[in-house]
Amino acid sequence: MRKIFQKTLVAALILGSIGVSAQSKRDLDNYRYTDKRGVNVFEAPKTLDSNFDGLKVRLGGSFALQYQGISHENSGSVRLQPIGANFNLATANLDIDVALYDGVSMHLRTFLSSRHHHETYVKGGYLQVNKLDFIKEGFMEDFMKYTTIKVGHMENNYGDAHFRRTDNAQSLHNPFVGNLIMDSYTTEVGAEVLVRKNGFIGMVGVTNGKLNQSVDKTEETLADGTYEEGRSGGASFLAKLGYDKQINNDLRIRITGSMYNTSYVPNSYLYAADRAGSRYYGVMIAADAASDDFRSGRYNPNLKNSISAIMFNPFIKYKGLEFFGTVETATGKATAELEDRTANQLAGELIYRFGKNENLYIGGRYNMVDAEDMTHGDIEIKRSQLVAGWYMTNNILMKMEYVNQKYEGFGATSTLEQGKFNGVILEAAISF
């Protein structure tokens, strides 16, 4: 497997250098910068002035490696696996962006190596349409001047936090090493329509609510031992409203509100879809665990069959100082539960960027979750992070983070009873 991974990465590097020199950036309408230029970029910019002169392909990629020095402990009721200071498994991505037609492009991301799947697998991909000239030149151009359409098996545009999160090896846009405790991120088959005009943002979308695609239906066992045919799934709905404006050279303000809603799915993955895994390796895992809990350090409220989630994200950048906030609430339940449960999340990031072209930064984040847990009742998780980062070039980032996370309310049968972990983690990241 390792040899296949190495050969694939080398091939991607060689072909990537060819693809970049052969394509026009403006043709790749869906391309969201993977390097430092993508910092504080949310939805991909709308591109209309394409000089399309035939199919173009861009190959890119990302690589990330961490040195982790984190310790953990709990009340002692359930023994934790020993962890020490050492390197984590290196992760790598392969990105393919294709300009298919004037205003029509495709994006595909493949995880070459990740914490959960050591083998190569596709994260997802989508078709993005900024013009409808393939139907007829100038078709609905007044509408499409402000509109972007996306269709595919893709990362849902719920909230703004997912634009700043680490996506396996792609971590150049995340000022921190770890993602949020409740990491709201999923890839589902669906479509989104995004409209932007004079700073105002509006998006509506629909998906099938499934991470793992299948036509199979569930079966429900009745009291007499017979079976009743269940459902194969249901639609999930997305929406976003917001405002994003560069007020002057020094000040930018963005605020958005988003929602994700589904009345029934066989298994909701909104907070458990990231198969790449958490950056905090090995923390709070039982010593006798049969396998790695690749989401260690995160929390999934497990609102399994129905869920309604709302997220608000304010972003303010004044010169080198920026604030990004997350206020989120999710309500839902499993079919077998009698009443809905609720999980709430608050997070605030303060980053100061300085140096030549803001290539240096320091910052902090406070993240808190309180939830009605299915097993333990009312619980709380609190995390503090301090970070310093250095963009050596537009494509290379070094960052060092101190993290301190504590758990409250978990019962004696859990590894998280009076649990906590803290320590330092260094990350080197390359993206192109």
PDB file of N, CA and C in Angstrom, residues 161-236:
ATOM      1  N   ALA A 161     -18.167  27.481   9.023  1.00  0.00           N
ATOM      2  CA  ALA A 161     -17.037  26.859   9.711  1.00  0.00           C
ATOM      3  C   ALA A 161     -16.346  25.826   8.830  1.00  0.00           C
ATOM      4  N   HIS A 162     -17.090  25.191   7.926  1.00  0.00           N
ATOM      5  CA  HIS A 162     -16.475  24.138   7.103  1.00  0.00           C
ATOM      6  C   HIS A 162     -15.467  24.704   6.107  1.00  0.00           C
ATOM      7  N   PHE A 163     -15.531  26.005   5.818  1.00  0.00           N
ATOM      8  CA  PHE A 163     -14.543  26.613   4.935  1.00  0.00           C
ATOM      9  C   PHE A 163     -13.197  26.795   5.640  1.00  0.00           C
ATOM     10  N   ARG A 164     -13.184  26.827   6.975  1.00  0.00           N
ATOM     11  CA  ARG A 164     -11.958  27.058   7.730  1.00  0.00           C
ATOM     12  C   ARG A 164     -11.401  25.769   8.344  1.00  0.00           C
ATOM     13  N   ARG A 165     -12.109  24.668   8.186  1.00  0.00           N
ATOM     14  CA  ARG A 165     -11.688  23.420   8.813  1.00  0.00           C
ATOM     15  C   ARG A 165     -10.568  22.754   8.004  1.00  0.00           C
ATOM     16  N   THR A 166      -9.836  21.891   8.668  1.00  0.00           N
ATOM     17  CA  THR A 166      -8.858  21.054   8.007  1.00  0.00           C
ATOM     18  C   THR A 166      -9.582  19.902   7.322  1.00  0.00           C
ATOM     19  N   ASP A 167      -9.299  19.706   6.030  1.00  0.00           N
ATOM     20  CA  ASP A 167      -9.919  18.637   5.250  1.00  0.00           C
ATOM     21  C   ASP A 167      -8.844  17.610   4.914  1.00  0.00           C
ATOM     22  N   ASN A 168      -8.634  16.686   5.842  1.00  0.00           N
ATOM     23  CA  ASN A 168      -7.569  15.695   5.752  1.00  0.00           C
ATOM     24  C   ASN A 168      -6.215  16.406   5.661  1.00  0.00           C
ATOM     25  N   ALA A 169      -5.570  16.412   4.490  1.00  0.00           N
ATOM     26  CA  ALA A 169      -4.253  17.046   4.373  1.00  0.00           C
ATOM     27  C   ALA A 169      -4.333  18.533   4.065  1.00  0.00           C
ATOM     28  N   GLN A 170      -5.503  19.028   3.645  1.00  0.00           N
ATOM     29  CA  GLN A 170      -5.641  20.448   3.314  1.00  0.00           C
ATOM     30  C   GLN A 170      -5.894  21.230   4.596  1.00  0.00           C
ATOM     31  N   SER A 171      -4.831  21.849   5.134  1.00  0.00           N
ATOM     32  CA  SER A 171      -4.965  22.571   6.401  1.00  0.00           C
ATOM     33  C   SER A 171      -4.410  23.992   6.330  1.00  0.00           C
ATOM     34  N   LEU A 172      -4.105  24.485   5.129  1.00  0.00           N
ATOM     35  CA  LEU A 172      -3.544  25.829   5.003  1.00  0.00           C
ATOM     36  C   LEU A 172      -4.530  26.926   5.352  1.00  0.00           C
ATOM     37  N   HIS A 173      -5.830  26.636   5.323  1.00  0.00           N
ATOM     38  CA  HIS A 173      -6.826  27.669   5.598  1.00  0.00           C
ATOM     39  C   HIS A 173      -7.326  27.627   7.040  1.00  0.00           C
ATOM     40  N   ASN A 174      -6.957  26.600   7.783  1.00  0.00           N
ATOM     41  CA  ASN A 174      -7.316  26.483   9.196  1.00  0.00           C
ATOM     42  C   ASN A 174      -6.189  27.077  10.025  1.00  0.00           C
ATOM     43  N   PRO A 175      -6.427  28.182  10.744  1.00  0.00           N
ATOM     44  CA  PRO A 175      -5.347  28.745  11.551  1.00  0.00           C
ATOM     45  C   PRO A 175      -4.913  27.825  12.672  1.00  0.00           C
ATOM     46  N   PHE A 176      -5.798  26.888  13.073  1.00  0.00           N
ATOM     47  CA  PHE A 176      -5.501  25.963  14.156  1.00  0.00           C
ATOM     48  C   PHE A 176      -5.172  24.580  13.592  1.00  0.00           C
ATOM     49  N   VAL A 177      -4.796  23.670  14.482  1.00  0.00           N
ATOM     50  CA  VAL A 177      -4.517  22.301  14.064  1.00  0.00           C
ATOM     51  C   VAL A 177      -5.795  21.476  14.070  1.00  0.00           C
ATOM     52  N   GLY A 178      -6.602  21.582  15.136  1.00  0.00           N
ATOM     53  CA  GLY A 178      -7.832  20.813  15.243  1.00  0.00           C
ATOM     54  C   GLY A 178      -9.039  21.565  14.711  1.00  0.00           C
ATOM     55  N   ASN A 179     -10.077  20.803  14.326  1.00  0.00           N
ATOM     56  CA  ASN A 179     -11.363  21.390  13.949  1.00  0.00           C
ATOM     57  C   ASN A 179     -12.231  21.579  15.186  1.00  0.00           C
ATOM     58  N   LEU A 180     -13.473  22.019  15.004  1.00  0.00           N
ATOM     59  CA  LEU A 180     -14.369  22.233  16.136  1.00  0.00           C
ATOM     60  C   LEU A 180     -14.740  20.906  16.797  1.00  0.00           C
ATOM     61  N   ILE A 181     -15.184  20.979  18.058  1.00  0.00           N
ATOM     62  CA  ILE A 181     -15.577  19.779  18.798  1.00  0.00           C
ATOM     63  C   ILE A 181     -16.726  19.079  18.094  1.00  0.00           C
ATOM     64  N   MET A 182     -17.791  19.806  17.778  1.00  0.00           N
ATOM     65  CA  MET A 182     -18.877  19.293  16.937  1.00  0.00           C
ATOM     66  C   MET A 182     -18.559  19.732  15.513  1.00  0.00           C
ATOM     67  N   ASP A 183     -17.963  18.836  14.753  1.00  0.00           N
ATOM     68  CA  ASP A 183     -17.434  19.157  13.428  1.00  0.00           C
ATOM     69  C   ASP A 183     -18.525  18.924  12.392  1.00  0.00           C
ATOM     70  N   SER A 184     -19.329  19.946  12.137  1.00  0.00           N
ATOM     71  CA  SER A 184     -20.463  19.826  11.220  1.00  0.00           C
ATOM     72  C   SER A 184     -19.967  19.835   9.777  1.00  0.00           C
ATOM     73  N   TYR A 185     -19.929  18.645   9.219  1.00  0.00           N
ATOM     74  CA  TYR A 185     -19.369  18.445   7.878  1.00  0.00           C
ATOM     75  C   TYR A 185     -19.911  17.124   7.360  1.00  0.00           C
ATOM     76  N   THR A 186     -20.418  17.122   6.137  1.00  0.00           N
ATOM     77  CA  THR A 186     -20.860  15.875   5.533  1.00  0.00           C
ATOM     78  C   THR A 186     -20.806  15.991   4.025  1.00  0.00           C
ATOM     79  N   THR A 187     -20.697  14.847   3.347  1.00  0.00           N
ATOM     80  CA  THR A 187     -20.728  14.796   1.886  1.00  0.00           C
ATOM     81  C   THR A 187     -21.935  13.962   1.479  1.00  0.00           C
ATOM     82  N   GLU A 188     -22.834  14.573   0.715  1.00  0.00           N
ATOM     83  CA  GLU A 188     -24.071  13.919   0.309  1.00  0.00           C
ATOM     84  C   GLU A 188     -24.361  14.242  -1.151  1.00  0.00           C
ATOM     85  N   VAL A 189     -25.169  13.418  -1.787  1.00  0.00           N
ATOM     86  CA  VAL A 189     -25.570  13.669  -3.173  1.00  0.00           C
ATOM     87  C   VAL A 189     -26.677  14.714  -3.181  1.00  0.00           C
ATOM     88  N   GLY A 190     -26.471  15.784  -3.928  1.00  0.00           N
ATOM     89  CA  GLY A 190     -27.487  16.833  -3.950  1.00  0.00           C
ATOM     90  C   GLY A 190     -27.151  17.946  -4.913  1.00  0.00           C
ATOM     91  N   ALA A 191     -27.879  19.041  -4.773  1.00  0.00           N
ATOM     92  CA  ALA A 191     -27.691  20.217  -5.622  1.00  0.00           C
ATOM     93  C   ALA A 191     -27.887  21.475  -4.782  1.00  0.00           C
ATOM     94  N   GLU A 192     -27.144  22.521  -5.122  1.00  0.00           N
ATOM     95  CA  GLU A 192     -27.241  23.811  -4.433  1.00  0.00           C
ATOM     96  C   GLU A 192     -27.292  24.936  -5.461  1.00  0.00           C
ATOM     97  N   VAL A 193     -28.093  25.939  -5.164  1.00  0.00           N
ATOM     98  CA  VAL A 193     -28.162  27.145  -5.993  1.00  0.00           C
ATOM     99  C   VAL A 193     -27.778  28.329  -5.111  1.00  0.00           C
ATOM    100  N   LEU A 194     -26.702  29.008  -5.488  1.00  0.00           N
ATOM    101  CA  LEU A 194     -26.160  30.122  -4.713  1.00  0.00           C
ATOM    102  C   LEU A 194     -26.301  31.413  -5.503  1.00  0.00           C
ATOM    103  N   VAL A 195     -26.885  32.440  -4.878  1.00  0.00           N
ATOM    104  CA  VAL A 195     -27.052  33.748  -5.511  1.00  0.00           C
ATOM    105  C   VAL A 195     -26.307  34.787  -4.681  1.00  0.00           C
ATOM    106  N   ARG A 196     -25.487  35.604  -5.350  1.00  0.00           N
ATOM    107  CA  ARG A 196     -24.732  36.671  -4.675  1.00  0.00           C
ATOM    108  C   ARG A 196     -24.883  37.971  -5.463  1.00  0.00           C
ATOM    109  N   LYS A 197     -25.272  39.043  -4.745  1.00  0.00           N
ATOM    110  CA  LYS A 197     -25.417  40.341  -5.398  1.00  0.00           C
ATOM    111  C   LYS A 197     -25.226  41.454  -4.373  1.00  0.00           C
ATOM    112  N   ASN A 198     -24.333  42.377  -4.674  1.00  0.00           N
ATOM    113  CA  ASN A 198     -24.074  43.548  -3.830  1.00  0.00           C
ATOM    114  C   ASN A 198     -23.781  43.155  -2.374  1.00  0.00           C
ATOM    115  N   GLY A 199     -23.081  42.059  -2.200  1.00  0.00           N
ATOM    116  CA  GLY A 199     -22.702  41.609  -0.863  1.00  0.00           C
ATOM    117  C   GLY A 199     -23.690  40.662  -0.218  1.00  0.00           C
ATOM    118  N   PHE A 200     -24.897  40.579  -0.719  1.00  0.00           N
ATOM    119  CA  PHE A 200     -25.902  39.687  -0.134  1.00  0.00           C
ATOM    120  C   PHE A 200     -25.747  38.273  -0.694  1.00  0.00           C
ATOM    121  N   ILE A 201     -25.969  37.294   0.169  1.00  0.00           N
ATOM    122  CA  ILE A 201     -25.771  35.887  -0.171  1.00  0.00           C
ATOM    123  C   ILE A 201     -27.044  35.123   0.143  1.00  0.00           C
ATOM    124  N   GLY A 202     -27.486  34.288  -0.791  1.00  0.00           N
ATOM    125  CA  GLY A 202     -28.617  33.408  -0.556  1.00  0.00           C
ATOM    126  C   GLY A 202     -28.361  32.062  -1.209  1.00  0.00           C
ATOM    127  N   MET A 203     -28.606  30.978  -0.479  1.00  0.00           N
ATOM    128  CA  MET A 203     -28.369  29.644  -1.018  1.00  0.00           C
ATOM    129  C   MET A 203     -29.485  28.719  -0.572  1.00  0.00           C
ATOM    130  N   VAL A 204     -29.953  27.871  -1.483  1.00  0.00           N
ATOM    131  CA  VAL A 204     -30.870  26.791  -1.143  1.00  0.00           C
ATOM    132  C   VAL A 204     -30.322  25.515  -1.760  1.00  0.00           C
ATOM    133  N   GLY A 205     -30.540  24.400  -1.072  1.00  0.00           N
ATOM    134  CA  GLY A 205     -30.037  23.130  -1.573  1.00  0.00           C
ATOM    135  C   GLY A 205     -30.868  21.980  -1.070  1.00  0.00           C
ATOM    136  N   VAL A 206     -30.751  20.857  -1.748  1.00  0.00           N
ATOM    137  CA  VAL A 206     -31.432  19.636  -1.338  1.00  0.00           C
ATOM    138  C   VAL A 206     -30.485  18.467  -1.574  1.00  0.00           C
ATOM    139  N   THR A 207     -30.470  17.508  -0.645  1.00  0.00           N
ATOM    140  CA  THR A 207     -29.646  16.307  -0.779  1.00  0.00           C
ATOM    141  C   THR A 207     -30.488  15.094  -0.393  1.00  0.00           C
ATOM    142  N   ASN A 208     -29.908  13.910  -0.604  1.00  0.00           N
ATOM    143  CA  ASN A 208     -30.621  12.703  -0.185  1.00  0.00           C
ATOM    144  C   ASN A 208     -30.289  12.304   1.252  1.00  0.00           C
ATOM    145  N   GLY A 209     -29.463  13.104   1.945  1.00  0.00           N
ATOM    146  CA  GLY A 209     -29.189  12.881   3.359  1.00  0.00           C
ATOM    147  C   GLY A 209     -28.294  11.704   3.668  1.00  0.00           C
ATOM    148  N   LYS A 210     -27.690  11.080   2.659  1.00  0.00           N
ATOM    149  CA  LYS A 210     -26.884   9.875   2.869  1.00  0.00           C
ATOM    150  C   LYS A 210     -25.401  10.144   2.637  1.00  0.00           C
ATOM    151  N   LEU A 211     -24.582   9.634   3.534  1.00  0.00           N
ATOM    152  CA  LEU A 211     -23.138   9.648   3.322  1.00  0.00           C
ATOM    153  C   LEU A 211     -22.736   8.480   2.426  1.00  0.00           C
ATOM    154  N   ASN A 212     -23.190   7.273   2.779  1.00  0.00           N
ATOM    155  CA  ASN A 212     -22.908   6.074   2.003  1.00  0.00           C
ATOM    156  C   ASN A 212     -24.105   5.790   1.101  1.00  0.00           C
ATOM    157  N   GLN A 213     -23.884   5.891  -0.199  1.00  0.00           N
ATOM    158  CA  GLN A 213     -24.994   5.798  -1.133  1.00  0.00           C
ATOM    159  C   GLN A 213     -25.431   4.349  -1.348  1.00  0.00           C
ATOM    160  N   SER A 214     -26.748   4.139  -1.340  1.00  0.00           N
ATOM    161  CA  SER A 214     -27.297   2.800  -1.482  1.00  0.00           C
ATOM    162  C   SER A 214     -28.780   2.902  -1.812  1.00  0.00           C
ATOM    163  N   VAL A 215     -29.289   1.893  -2.536  1.00  0.00           N
ATOM    164  CA  VAL A 215     -30.725   1.821  -2.810  1.00  0.00           C
ATOM    165  C   VAL A 215     -31.431   0.926  -1.804  1.00  0.00           C
ATOM    166  N   ASP A 216     -30.676   0.330  -0.881  1.00  0.00           N
ATOM    167  CA  ASP A 216     -31.264  -0.586   0.091  1.00  0.00           C
ATOM    168  C   ASP A 216     -32.223   0.135   1.014  1.00  0.00           C
ATOM    169  N   LYS A 217     -33.279  -0.563   1.388  1.00  0.00           N
ATOM    170  CA  LYS A 217     -34.219  -0.079   2.389  1.00  0.00           C
ATOM    171  C   LYS A 217     -33.967  -0.775   3.718  1.00  0.00           C
ATOM    172  N   THR A 218     -34.273  -0.092   4.800  1.00  0.00           N
ATOM    173  CA  THR A 218     -34.163  -0.709   6.113  1.00  0.00           C
ATOM    174  C   THR A 218     -35.347  -1.640   6.330  1.00  0.00           C
ATOM    175  N   GLU A 219     -35.170  -2.591   7.244  1.00  0.00           N
ATOM    176  CA  GLU A 219     -36.256  -3.467   7.650  1.00  0.00           C
ATOM    177  C   GLU A 219     -36.502  -3.298   9.140  1.00  0.00           C
ATOM    178  N   GLU A 220     -37.751  -3.218   9.533  1.00  0.00           N
ATOM    179  CA  GLU A 220     -38.104  -3.061  10.931  1.00  0.00           C
ATOM    180  C   GLU A 220     -38.762  -4.345  11.430  1.00  0.00           C
ATOM    181  N   THR A 221     -38.280  -4.848  12.576  1.00  0.00           N
ATOM    182  CA  THR A 221     -38.821  -6.076  13.147  1.00  0.00           C
ATOM    183  C   THR A 221     -40.041  -5.751  13.998  1.00  0.00           C
ATOM    184  N   LEU A 222     -41.155  -6.429  13.712  1.00  0.00           N
ATOM    185  CA  LEU A 222     -42.391  -6.226  14.466  1.00  0.00           C
ATOM    186  C   LEU A 222     -42.433  -7.131  15.692  1.00  0.00           C
ATOM    187  N   ALA A 223     -43.390  -6.874  16.566  1.00  0.00           N
ATOM    188  CA  ALA A 223     -43.490  -7.614  17.816  1.00  0.00           C
ATOM    189  C   ALA A 223     -43.698  -9.111  17.600  1.00  0.00           C
ATOM    190  N   ASP A 224     -44.357  -9.503  16.516  1.00  0.00           N
ATOM    191  CA  ASP A 224     -44.617 -10.920  16.260  1.00  0.00           C
ATOM    192  C   ASP A 224     -43.467 -11.614  15.538  1.00  0.00           C
ATOM    193  N   GLY A 225     -42.346 -10.913  15.369  1.00  0.00           N
ATOM    194  CA  GLY A 225     -41.185 -11.505  14.745  1.00  0.00           C
ATOM    195  C   GLY A 225     -41.140 -11.358  13.243  1.00  0.00           C
ATOM    196  N   THR A 226     -42.186 -10.819  12.640  1.00  0.00           N
ATOM    197  CA  THR A 226     -42.184 -10.590  11.200  1.00  0.00           C
ATOM    198  C   THR A 226     -41.479  -9.271  10.883  1.00  0.00           C
ATOM    199  N   TYR A 227     -41.246  -9.050   9.594  1.00  0.00           N
ATOM    200  CA  TYR A 227     -40.514  -7.863   9.170  1.00  0.00           C
ATOM    201  C   TYR A 227     -41.420  -6.925   8.382  1.00  0.00           C
ATOM    202  N   GLU A 228     -41.152  -5.660   8.545  1.00  0.00           N
ATOM    203  CA  GLU A 228     -41.862  -4.644   7.782  1.00  0.00           C
ATOM    204  C   GLU A 228     -40.842  -3.830   7.006  1.00  0.00           C
ATOM    205  N   GLU A 229     -41.140  -3.621   5.727  1.00  0.00           N
ATOM    206  CA  GLU A 229     -40.222  -2.859   4.893  1.00  0.00           C
ATOM    207  C   GLU A 229     -40.120  -1.424   5.375  1.00  0.00           C
ATOM    208  N   GLY A 230     -38.894  -0.969   5.550  1.00  0.00           N
ATOM    209  CA  GLY A 230     -38.680   0.397   6.013  1.00  0.00           C
ATOM    210  C   GLY A 230     -38.482   1.359   4.862  1.00  0.00           C
ATOM    211  N   ARG A 231     -37.722   2.421   5.112  1.00  0.00           N
ATOM    212  CA  ARG A 231     -37.511   3.455   4.113  1.00  0.00           C
ATOM    213  C   ARG A 231     -36.050   3.488   3.681  1.00  0.00           C
ATOM    214  N   SER A 232     -35.823   3.865   2.447  1.00  0.00           N
ATOM    215  CA  SER A 232     -34.451   3.942   1.949  1.00  0.00           C
ATOM    216  C   SER A 232     -33.814   5.284   2.287  1.00  0.00           C
ATOM    217  N   GLY A 233     -34.616   6.248   2.715  1.00  0.00           N
ATOM    218  CA  GLY A 233     -34.061   7.554   3.073  1.00  0.00           C
ATOM    219  C   GLY A 233     -35.064   8.655   2.823  1.00  0.00           C
ATOM    220  N   GLY A 234     -34.622   9.887   2.996  1.00  0.00           N
ATOM    221  CA  GLY A 234     -35.485  11.035   2.776  1.00  0.00           C
ATOM    222  C   GLY A 234     -34.649  12.232   2.401  1.00  0.00           C
ATOM    223  N   ALA A 235     -35.300  13.283   1.977  1.00  0.00           N
ATOM    224  CA  ALA A 235     -34.586  14.477   1.526  1.00  0.00           C
ATOM    225  C   ALA A 235     -34.114  15.314   2.719  1.00  0.00           C
ATOM    226  N   SER A 236     -32.940  15.915   2.564  1.00  0.00           N
ATOM    227  CA  SER A 236     -32.436  16.899   3.514  1.00  0.00           C
ATOM    228  C   SER A 236     -32.370  18.244   2.807  1.00  0.00           C
TER     229      SER A 236
END
